[in-house]
Tab-separated table of C-alpha atoms in Angstrom:
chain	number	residue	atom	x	y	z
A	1	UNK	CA	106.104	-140.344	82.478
A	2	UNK	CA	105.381	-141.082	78.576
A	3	UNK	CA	101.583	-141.423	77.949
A	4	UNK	CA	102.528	-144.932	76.834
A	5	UNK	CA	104.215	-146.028	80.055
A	6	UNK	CA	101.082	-144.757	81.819
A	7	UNK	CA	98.815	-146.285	79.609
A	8	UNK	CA	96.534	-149.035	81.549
A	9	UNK	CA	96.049	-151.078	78.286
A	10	UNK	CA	99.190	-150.930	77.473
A	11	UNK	CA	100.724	-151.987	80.606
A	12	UNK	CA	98.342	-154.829	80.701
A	13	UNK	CA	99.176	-156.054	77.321
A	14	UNK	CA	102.827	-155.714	78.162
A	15	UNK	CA	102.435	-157.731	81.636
A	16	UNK	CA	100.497	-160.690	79.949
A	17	UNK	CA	103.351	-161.027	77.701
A	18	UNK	CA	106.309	-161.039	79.879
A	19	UNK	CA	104.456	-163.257	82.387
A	20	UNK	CA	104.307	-160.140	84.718
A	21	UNK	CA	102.481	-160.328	88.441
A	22	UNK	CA	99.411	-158.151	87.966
A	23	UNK	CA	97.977	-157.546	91.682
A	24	UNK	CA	94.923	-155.993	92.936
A	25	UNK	CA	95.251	-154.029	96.169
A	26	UNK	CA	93.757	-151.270	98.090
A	27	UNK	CA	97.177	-149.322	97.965
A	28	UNK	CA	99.407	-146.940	95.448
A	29	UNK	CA	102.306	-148.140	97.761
A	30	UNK	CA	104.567	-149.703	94.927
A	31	UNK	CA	107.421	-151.002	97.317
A	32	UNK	CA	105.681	-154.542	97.524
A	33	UNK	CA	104.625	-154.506	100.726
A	34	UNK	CA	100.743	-154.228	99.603
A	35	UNK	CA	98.567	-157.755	100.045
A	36	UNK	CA	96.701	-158.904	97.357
A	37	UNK	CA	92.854	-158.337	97.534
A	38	UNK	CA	89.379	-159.288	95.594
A	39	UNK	CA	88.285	-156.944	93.148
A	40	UNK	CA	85.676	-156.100	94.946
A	41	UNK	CA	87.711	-154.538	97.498
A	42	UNK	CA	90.556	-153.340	94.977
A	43	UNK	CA	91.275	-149.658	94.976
A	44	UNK	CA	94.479	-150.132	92.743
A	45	UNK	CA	96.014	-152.140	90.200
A	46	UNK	CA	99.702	-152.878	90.956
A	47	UNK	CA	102.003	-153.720	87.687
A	48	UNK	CA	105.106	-155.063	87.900
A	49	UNK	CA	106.431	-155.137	84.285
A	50	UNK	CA	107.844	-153.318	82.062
A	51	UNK	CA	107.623	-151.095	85.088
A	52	UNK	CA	106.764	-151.136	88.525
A	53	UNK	CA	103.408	-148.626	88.992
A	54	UNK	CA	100.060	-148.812	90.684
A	55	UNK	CA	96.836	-147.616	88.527
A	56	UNK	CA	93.331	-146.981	89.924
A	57	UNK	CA	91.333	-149.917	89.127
A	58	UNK	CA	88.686	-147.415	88.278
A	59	UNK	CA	91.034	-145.768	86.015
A	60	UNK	CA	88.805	-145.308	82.446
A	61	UNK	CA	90.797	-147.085	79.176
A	62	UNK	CA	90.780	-146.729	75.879
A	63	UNK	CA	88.730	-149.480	75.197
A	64	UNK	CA	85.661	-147.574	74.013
A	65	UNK	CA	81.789	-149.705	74.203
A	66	UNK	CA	79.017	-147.908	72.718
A	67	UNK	CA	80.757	-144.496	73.182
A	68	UNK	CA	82.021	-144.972	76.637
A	69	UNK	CA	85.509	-145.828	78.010
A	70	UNK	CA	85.535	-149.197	79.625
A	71	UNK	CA	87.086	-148.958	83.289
A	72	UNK	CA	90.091	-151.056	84.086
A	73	UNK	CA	88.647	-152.892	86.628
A	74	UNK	CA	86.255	-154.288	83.844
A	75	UNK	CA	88.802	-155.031	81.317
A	76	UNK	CA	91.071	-156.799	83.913
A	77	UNK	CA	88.061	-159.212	84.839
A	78	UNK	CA	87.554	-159.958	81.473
A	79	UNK	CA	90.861	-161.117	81.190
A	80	UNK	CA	90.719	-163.114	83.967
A	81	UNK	CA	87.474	-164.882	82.431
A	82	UNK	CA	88.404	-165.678	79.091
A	83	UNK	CA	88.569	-169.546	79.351
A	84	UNK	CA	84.768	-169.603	81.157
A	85	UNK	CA	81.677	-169.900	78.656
A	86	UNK	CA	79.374	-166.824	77.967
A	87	UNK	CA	77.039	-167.754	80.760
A	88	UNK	CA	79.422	-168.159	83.464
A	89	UNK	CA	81.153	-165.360	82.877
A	90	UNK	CA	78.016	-163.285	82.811
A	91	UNK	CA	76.784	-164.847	86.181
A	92	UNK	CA	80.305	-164.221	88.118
A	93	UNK	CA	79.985	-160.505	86.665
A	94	UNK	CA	76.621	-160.118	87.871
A	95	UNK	CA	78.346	-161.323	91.701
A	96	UNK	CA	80.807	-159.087	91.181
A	97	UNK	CA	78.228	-156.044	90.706
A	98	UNK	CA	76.662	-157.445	93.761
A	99	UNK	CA	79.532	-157.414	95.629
A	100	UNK	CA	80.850	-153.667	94.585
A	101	UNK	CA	77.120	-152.323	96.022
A	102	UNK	CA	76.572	-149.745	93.965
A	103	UNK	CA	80.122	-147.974	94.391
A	104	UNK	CA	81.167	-149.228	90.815
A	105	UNK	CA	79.670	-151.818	88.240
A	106	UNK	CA	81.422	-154.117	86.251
A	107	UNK	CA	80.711	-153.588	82.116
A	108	UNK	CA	79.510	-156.913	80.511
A	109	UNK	CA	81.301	-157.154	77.263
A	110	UNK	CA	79.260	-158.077	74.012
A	111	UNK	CA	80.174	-161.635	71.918
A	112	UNK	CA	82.415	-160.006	69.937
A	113	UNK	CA	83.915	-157.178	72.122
A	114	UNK	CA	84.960	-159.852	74.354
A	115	UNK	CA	86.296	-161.640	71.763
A	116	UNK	CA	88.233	-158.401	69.989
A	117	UNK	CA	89.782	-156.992	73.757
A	118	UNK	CA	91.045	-160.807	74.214
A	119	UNK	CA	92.993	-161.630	71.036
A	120	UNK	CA	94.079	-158.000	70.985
A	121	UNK	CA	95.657	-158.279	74.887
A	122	UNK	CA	96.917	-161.916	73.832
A	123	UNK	CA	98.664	-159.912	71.120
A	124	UNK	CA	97.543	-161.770	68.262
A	125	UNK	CA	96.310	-159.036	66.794
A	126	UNK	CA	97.755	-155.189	66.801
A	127	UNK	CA	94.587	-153.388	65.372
A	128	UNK	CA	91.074	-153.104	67.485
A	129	UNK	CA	87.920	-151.164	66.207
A	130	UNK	CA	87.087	-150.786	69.950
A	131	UNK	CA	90.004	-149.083	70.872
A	132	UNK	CA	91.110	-145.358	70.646
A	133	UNK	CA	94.934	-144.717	69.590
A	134	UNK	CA	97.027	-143.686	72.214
A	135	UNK	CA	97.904	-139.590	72.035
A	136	UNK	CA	100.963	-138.874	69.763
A	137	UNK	CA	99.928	-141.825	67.483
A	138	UNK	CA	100.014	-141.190	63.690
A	139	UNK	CA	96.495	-141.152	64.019
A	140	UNK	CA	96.256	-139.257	67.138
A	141	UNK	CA	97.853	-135.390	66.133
A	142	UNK	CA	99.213	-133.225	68.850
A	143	UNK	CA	96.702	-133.605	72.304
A	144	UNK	CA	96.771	-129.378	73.200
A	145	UNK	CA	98.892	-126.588	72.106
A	146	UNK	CA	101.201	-127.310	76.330
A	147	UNK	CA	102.164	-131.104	74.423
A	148	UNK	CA	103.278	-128.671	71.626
A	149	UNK	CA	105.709	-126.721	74.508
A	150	UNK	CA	106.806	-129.474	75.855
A	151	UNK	CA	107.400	-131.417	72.650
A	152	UNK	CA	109.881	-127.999	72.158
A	153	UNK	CA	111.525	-128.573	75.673
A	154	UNK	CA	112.758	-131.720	74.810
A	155	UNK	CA	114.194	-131.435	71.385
A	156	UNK	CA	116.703	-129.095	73.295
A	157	UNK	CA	117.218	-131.312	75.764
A	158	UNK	CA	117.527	-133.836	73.191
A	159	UNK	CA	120.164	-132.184	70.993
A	160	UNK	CA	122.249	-131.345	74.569
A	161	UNK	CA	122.691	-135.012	75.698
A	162	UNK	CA	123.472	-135.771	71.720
A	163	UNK	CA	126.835	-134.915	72.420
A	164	UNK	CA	127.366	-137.075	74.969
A	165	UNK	CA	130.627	-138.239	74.610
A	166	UNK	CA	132.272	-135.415	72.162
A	167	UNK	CA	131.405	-132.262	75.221
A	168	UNK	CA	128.638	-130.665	76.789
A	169	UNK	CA	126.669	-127.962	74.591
A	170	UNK	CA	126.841	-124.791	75.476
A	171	UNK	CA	124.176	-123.622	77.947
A	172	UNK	CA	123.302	-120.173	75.610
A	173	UNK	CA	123.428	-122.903	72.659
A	174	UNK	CA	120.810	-124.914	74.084
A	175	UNK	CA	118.344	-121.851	75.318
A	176	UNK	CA	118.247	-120.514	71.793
A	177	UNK	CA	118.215	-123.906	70.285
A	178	UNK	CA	115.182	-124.327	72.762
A	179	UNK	CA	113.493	-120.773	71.407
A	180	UNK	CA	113.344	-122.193	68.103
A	181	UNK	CA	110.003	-121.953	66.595
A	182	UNK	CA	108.838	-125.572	65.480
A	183	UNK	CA	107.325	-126.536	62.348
A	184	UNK	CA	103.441	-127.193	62.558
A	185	UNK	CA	102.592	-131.047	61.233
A	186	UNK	CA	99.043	-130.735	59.549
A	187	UNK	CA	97.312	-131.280	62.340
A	188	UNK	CA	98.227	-127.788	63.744
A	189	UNK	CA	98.564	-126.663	60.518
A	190	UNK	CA	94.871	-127.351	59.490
A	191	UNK	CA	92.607	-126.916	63.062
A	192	UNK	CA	95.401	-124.853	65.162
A	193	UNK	CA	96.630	-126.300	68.480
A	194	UNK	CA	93.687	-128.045	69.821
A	195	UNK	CA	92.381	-131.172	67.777
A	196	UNK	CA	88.626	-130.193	66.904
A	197	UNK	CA	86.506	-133.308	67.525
A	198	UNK	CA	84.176	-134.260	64.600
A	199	UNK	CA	82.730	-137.366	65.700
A	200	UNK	CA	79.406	-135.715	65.865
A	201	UNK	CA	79.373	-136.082	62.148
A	202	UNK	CA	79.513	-139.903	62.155
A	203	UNK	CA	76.167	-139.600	63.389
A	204	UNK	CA	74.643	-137.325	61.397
A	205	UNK	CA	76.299	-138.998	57.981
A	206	UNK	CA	74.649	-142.518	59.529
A	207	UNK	CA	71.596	-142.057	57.910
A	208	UNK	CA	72.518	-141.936	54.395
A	209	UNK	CA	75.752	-144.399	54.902
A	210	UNK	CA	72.856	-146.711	55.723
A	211	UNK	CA	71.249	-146.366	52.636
A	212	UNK	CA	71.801	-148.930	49.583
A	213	UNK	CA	75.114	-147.571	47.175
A	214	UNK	CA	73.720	-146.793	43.581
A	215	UNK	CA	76.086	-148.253	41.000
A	216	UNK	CA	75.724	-145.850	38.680
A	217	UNK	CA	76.413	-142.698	41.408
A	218	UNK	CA	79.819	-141.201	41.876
A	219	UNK	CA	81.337	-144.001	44.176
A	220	UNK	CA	84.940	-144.767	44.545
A	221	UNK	CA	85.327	-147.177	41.898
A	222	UNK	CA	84.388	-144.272	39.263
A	223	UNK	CA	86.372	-141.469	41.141
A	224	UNK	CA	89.754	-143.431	41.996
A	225	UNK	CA	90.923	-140.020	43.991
A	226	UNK	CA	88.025	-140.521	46.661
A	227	UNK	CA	89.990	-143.759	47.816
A	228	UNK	CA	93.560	-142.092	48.725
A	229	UNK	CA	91.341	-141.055	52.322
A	230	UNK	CA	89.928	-144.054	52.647
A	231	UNK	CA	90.971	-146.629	55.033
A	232	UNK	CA	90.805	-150.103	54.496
A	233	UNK	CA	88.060	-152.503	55.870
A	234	UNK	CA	89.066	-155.213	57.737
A	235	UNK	CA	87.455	-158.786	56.634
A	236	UNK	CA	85.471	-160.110	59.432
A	237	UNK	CA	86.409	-163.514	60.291
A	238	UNK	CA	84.078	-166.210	59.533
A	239	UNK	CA	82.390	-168.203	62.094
A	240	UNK	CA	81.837	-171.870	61.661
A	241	UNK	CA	78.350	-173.669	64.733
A	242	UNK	CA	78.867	-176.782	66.538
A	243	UNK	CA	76.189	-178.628	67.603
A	244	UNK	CA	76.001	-178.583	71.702
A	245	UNK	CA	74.329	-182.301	71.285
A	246	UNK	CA	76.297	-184.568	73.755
A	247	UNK	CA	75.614	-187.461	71.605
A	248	UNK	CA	77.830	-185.093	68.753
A	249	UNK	CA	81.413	-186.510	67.505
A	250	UNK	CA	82.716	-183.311	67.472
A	251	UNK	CA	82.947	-180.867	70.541
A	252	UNK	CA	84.805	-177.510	71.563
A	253	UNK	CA	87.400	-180.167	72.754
A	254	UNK	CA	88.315	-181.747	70.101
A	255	UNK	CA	87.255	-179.907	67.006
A	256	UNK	CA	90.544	-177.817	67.022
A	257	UNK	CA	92.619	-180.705	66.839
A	258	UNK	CA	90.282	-182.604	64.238
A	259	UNK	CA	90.606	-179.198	61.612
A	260	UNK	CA	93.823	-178.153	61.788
A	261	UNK	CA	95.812	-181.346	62.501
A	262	UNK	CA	93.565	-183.969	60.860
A	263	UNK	CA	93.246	-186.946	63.699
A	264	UNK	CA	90.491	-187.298	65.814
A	265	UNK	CA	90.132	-187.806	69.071
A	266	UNK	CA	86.947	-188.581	71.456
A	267	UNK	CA	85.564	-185.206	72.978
A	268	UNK	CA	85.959	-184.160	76.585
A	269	UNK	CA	82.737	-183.904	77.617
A	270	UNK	CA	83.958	-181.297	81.100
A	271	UNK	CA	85.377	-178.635	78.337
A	272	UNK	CA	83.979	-175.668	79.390
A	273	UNK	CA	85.154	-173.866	76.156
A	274	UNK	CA	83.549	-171.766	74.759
A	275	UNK	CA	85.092	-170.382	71.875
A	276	UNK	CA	88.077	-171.311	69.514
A	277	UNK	CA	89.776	-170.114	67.164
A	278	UNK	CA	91.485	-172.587	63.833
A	279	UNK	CA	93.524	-171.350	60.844
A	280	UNK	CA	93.195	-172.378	57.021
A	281	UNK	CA	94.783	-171.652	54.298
A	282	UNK	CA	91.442	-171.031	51.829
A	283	UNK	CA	93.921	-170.748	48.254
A	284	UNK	CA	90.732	-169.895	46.098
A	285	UNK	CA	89.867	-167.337	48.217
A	286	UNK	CA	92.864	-165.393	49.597
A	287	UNK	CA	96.076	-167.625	49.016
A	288	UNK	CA	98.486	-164.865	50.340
A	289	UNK	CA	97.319	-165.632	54.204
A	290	UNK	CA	95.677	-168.049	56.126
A	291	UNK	CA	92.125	-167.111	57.608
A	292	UNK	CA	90.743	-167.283	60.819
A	293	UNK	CA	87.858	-169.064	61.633
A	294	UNK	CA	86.064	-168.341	65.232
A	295	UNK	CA	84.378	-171.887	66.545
A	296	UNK	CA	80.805	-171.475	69.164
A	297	UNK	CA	78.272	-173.738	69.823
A	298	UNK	CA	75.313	-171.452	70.202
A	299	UNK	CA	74.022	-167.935	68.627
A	300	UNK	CA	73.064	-166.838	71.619
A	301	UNK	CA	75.116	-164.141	72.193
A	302	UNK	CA	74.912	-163.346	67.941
A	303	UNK	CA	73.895	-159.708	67.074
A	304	UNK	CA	71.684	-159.702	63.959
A	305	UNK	CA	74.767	-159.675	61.227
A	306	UNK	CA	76.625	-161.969	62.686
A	307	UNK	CA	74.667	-164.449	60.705
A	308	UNK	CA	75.825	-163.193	57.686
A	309	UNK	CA	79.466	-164.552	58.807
A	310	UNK	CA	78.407	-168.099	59.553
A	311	UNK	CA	79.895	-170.424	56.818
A	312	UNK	CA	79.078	-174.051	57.995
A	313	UNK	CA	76.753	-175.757	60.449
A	314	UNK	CA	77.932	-179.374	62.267
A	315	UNK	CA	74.826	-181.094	63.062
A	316	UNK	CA	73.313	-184.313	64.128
A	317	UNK	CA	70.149	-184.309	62.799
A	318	UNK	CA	68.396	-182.918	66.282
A	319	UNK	CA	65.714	-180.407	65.163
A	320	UNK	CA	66.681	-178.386	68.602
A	321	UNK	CA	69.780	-177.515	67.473
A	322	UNK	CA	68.035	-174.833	65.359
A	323	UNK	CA	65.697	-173.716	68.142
A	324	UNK	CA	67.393	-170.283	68.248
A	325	UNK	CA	69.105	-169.782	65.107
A	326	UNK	CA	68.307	-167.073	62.565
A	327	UNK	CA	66.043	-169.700	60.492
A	328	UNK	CA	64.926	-172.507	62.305
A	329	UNK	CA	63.869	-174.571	59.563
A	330	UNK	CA	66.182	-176.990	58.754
A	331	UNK	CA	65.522	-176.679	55.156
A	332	UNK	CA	65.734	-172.589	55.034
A	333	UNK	CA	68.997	-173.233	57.267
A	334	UNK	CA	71.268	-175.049	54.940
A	335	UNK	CA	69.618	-172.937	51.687
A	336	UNK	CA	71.705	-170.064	53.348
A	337	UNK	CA	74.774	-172.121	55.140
A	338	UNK	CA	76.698	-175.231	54.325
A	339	UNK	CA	75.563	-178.230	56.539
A	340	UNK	CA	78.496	-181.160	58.201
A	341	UNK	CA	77.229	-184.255	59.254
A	342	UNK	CA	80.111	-186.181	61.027
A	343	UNK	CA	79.474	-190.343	61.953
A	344	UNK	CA	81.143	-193.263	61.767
A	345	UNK	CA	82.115	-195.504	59.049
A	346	UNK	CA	79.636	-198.482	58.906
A	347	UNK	CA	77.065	-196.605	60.768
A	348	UNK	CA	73.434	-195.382	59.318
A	349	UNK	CA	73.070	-191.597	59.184
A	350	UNK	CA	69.908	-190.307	61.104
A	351	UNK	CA	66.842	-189.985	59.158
A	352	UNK	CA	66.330	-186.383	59.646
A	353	UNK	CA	69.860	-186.012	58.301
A	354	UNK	CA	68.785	-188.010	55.110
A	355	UNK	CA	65.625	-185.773	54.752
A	356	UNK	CA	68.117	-182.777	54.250
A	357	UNK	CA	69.382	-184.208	51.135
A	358	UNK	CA	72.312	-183.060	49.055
A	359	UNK	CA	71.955	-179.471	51.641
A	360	UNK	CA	74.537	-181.530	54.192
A	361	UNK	CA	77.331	-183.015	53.395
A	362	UNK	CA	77.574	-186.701	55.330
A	363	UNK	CA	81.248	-187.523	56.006
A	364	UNK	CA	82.139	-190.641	57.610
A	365	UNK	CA	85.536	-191.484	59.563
A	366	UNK	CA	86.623	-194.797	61.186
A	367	UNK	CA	85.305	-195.487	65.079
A	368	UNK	CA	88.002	-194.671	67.835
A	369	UNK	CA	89.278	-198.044	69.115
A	370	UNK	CA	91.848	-196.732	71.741
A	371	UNK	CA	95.298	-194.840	71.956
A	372	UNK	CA	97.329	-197.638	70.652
A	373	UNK	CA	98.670	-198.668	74.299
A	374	UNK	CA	95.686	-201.492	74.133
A	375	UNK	CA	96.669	-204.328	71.792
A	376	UNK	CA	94.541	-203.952	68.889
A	377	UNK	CA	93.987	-200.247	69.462
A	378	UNK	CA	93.339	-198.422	66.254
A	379	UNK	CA	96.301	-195.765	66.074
A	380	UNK	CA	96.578	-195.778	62.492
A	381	UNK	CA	93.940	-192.716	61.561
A	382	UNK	CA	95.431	-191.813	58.337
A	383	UNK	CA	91.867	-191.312	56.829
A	384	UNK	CA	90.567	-188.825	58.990
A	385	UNK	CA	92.841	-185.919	57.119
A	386	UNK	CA	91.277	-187.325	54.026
A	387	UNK	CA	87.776	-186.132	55.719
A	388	UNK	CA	88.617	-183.073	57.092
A	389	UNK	CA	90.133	-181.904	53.924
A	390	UNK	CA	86.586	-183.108	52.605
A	391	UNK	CA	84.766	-181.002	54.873
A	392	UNK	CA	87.227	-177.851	54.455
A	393	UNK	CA	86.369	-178.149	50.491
A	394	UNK	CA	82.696	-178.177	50.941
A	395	UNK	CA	83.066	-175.124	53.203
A	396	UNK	CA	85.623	-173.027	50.754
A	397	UNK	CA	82.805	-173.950	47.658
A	398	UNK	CA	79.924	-172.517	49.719
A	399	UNK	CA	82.305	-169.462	50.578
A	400	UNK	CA	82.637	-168.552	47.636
A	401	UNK	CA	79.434	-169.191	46.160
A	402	UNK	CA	78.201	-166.813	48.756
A	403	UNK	CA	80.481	-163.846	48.256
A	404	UNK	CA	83.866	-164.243	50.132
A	405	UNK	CA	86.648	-162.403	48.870
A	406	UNK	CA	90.362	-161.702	49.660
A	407	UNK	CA	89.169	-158.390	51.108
A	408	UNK	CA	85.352	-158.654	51.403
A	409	UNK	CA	82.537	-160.446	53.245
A	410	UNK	CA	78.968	-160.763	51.849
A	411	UNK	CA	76.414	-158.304	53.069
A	412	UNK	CA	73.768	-160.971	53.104
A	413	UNK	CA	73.701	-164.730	52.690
């Protein structure tokens, strides 16, 4: 079977796609006989698209955290969570751990891991930094010198069923065909047989990586030839805070809508969203592609530079709001990130959001009267485009004021 056919990561990629029954059982027996089980309980992992194979649930993928291959049971679950907020789906891991007893524990995925294994097995993106390229990849090189044999095996084989069709090639043909000696690629060329592992070095070259580049040093702008090996970095994608106030006009259920389409519409105050995703085209920044902007409504699960990714703040004026952000002063805030206040037309801002001054923008859009089945009902909400594209110009300004690029991110903000 081809590495990729066996692949666990793969396969569940593949079966998400195609809509695919993914079932956990206790049981390799593929006929379809085998009942579906907890996880808890799950020995196996039965897919039924693009082919019909059982994997051990326990099975290590190449989803790598920290150093260490993330089991499949632990991907899978993760899947299965995506819709539930951070909290939740840290609480029904922790039952799950409970549950296994000891025998196995489910891996809690960081913010962002989560976030990277999900759009990656929704397939909206094709390129991971957590994940290891499968064997045979471009970037893999040959696996062991027996991958090399068999690799030899089946070019014979190969160039025997070519004919298909015009005669069968001679048996003698084929064995010397098969003795052959191969050409090396440079991966056997360079290190022999076995691929020699150097990530030691990673660790070793940390410490001076970390240190700050000196302009005038030999870096890769002055020595163009250092840059054919290097590969490029991926822009982060920036991440825009909501305000978890129940009293705000804009909520995980609604903002989505309000940014990309332009109408608004009263939040759903049951969403238990907890991260979205919204495209823009940003021209004075990159106008070859849109960029993605990730939606939250809490830090809480921010590592240290993820602030220097946030691009705008929604607020209401509640000092709480800030409790747990990276500067909790209002004022230092919104010296560092753009500030959105969002309120109706004909209604006072807050008073706190008044003391911010110019720092926050205050945008104003007409009160929701109904959805135009009630006579009277306001369905006309041709101004509220007129505001979002408002708010979207106030965010692209501070972007670039703070150092986003077509290829970059700022270090700091």
């Amino acid at each position: 079977m081809a590495a990729t056919e066996a692949d666990p990561l793969l396969l569940l990629r593949q079966s998400i796609a195609s809509g695919g029954a993914i079932i956990p059982t206790t049981t390799a027996d593929t006929s379809g006989n085998a009942p579906e089980v907890s996880l808890s309980n799950a020995t196996h992992l039965h897919f039924t698209h693009p082919t019909r194979i059982a994997i051990p649930i326990d099975a290590p993928t190449r989803f790598e955290s920290n150093g260490s291959p993330v089991d499949l049971r632990s991907i899978y679950f993760a899947w299965l969570n995506r819709e539930v907020a951070i909290p939740e789906y840290n609480d029904s891991a922790t039952k799950l751990n409970d549950e296994l007893a000891g025998s196995s524990t489910v891996h809690k995925f960081a913010f962002v891991e989560r976030l990277d294994l999900i759009t990656w097995l929704e397939g909206a993106s094709e390129e991971s930094e957590y994940i290891k390229p499968l064997t045979g990849d471009k970037d893999g090189g040959q696996a062991s010198g027996a991958a090399t044999a068999t690799a030899t095996s089946k070019t014979a084989l190969a160039s025997s069923s070519a004919r298909a069709g015009r005669g069968t090639l001679d048996p003698r043909l084929a064995q010397i065909y098969g003795g052959e000696r191969r050409m090396g690629d440079r991966n056997t060329v360079l290190r022999g047989v076995k691929p020699t592992d150097f990530s030691h070095v990673r660790k070793l070259a940390q410490p001076f990586m970390s240190r700050k580049p000196n302009p005038t040093g030999t870096s890769v702008a002055m020595n163009p030839a250092l840059a054919l090996n290097q590969k490029p970095v991926r822009r982060p994608d920036p991440i825009i805070l909501l305000s978890p106030s129940a009293s705000s006009l804009l909520r995980m259920s609604n903002v989505k809508s309000f940014l990309e389409n332009g109408r608004y519409m009263p939040p759903d105050h049951n969403s238990t969203t907890s991260m979205l995703h919204v495209s823009r085209m940003m021209k004075d920044i990159d106008a070859s592609r849109p960029m993605r902007f990730i939606l939250v409504e809490g830090p809480e699960q921010f590592k240290p530079e993820y602030w220097n990714r946030v691009v705008a703040v929604f607020t209401t004026g509640q000092a709480w709001q800030f409790k747990n952000y990276r500067w909790s002063n209002p004022t230092e805030l919104f010296r560092h990130v753009a500030g959105v206040y969002l309120g109706f037309r004909g209604d006072q801002p807050p008073e706190a959001v008044r003391g911010f001054g110019h720092r926050v923008k205050t945008c104003l859009i007409d009160k929701y009267r109904g959805d135009g089945n009630t006579p009277g009902a306001d369905t006309g909400r041709w101004r509220d485009r007129e505001v979002v594209e408002e708010i979207w110009r106030e965010i692209e300004q501070s972007m670039r004021a703070k150092g986003w690029r077509k290829d970059a991110a700022p270090s700091s903000i």
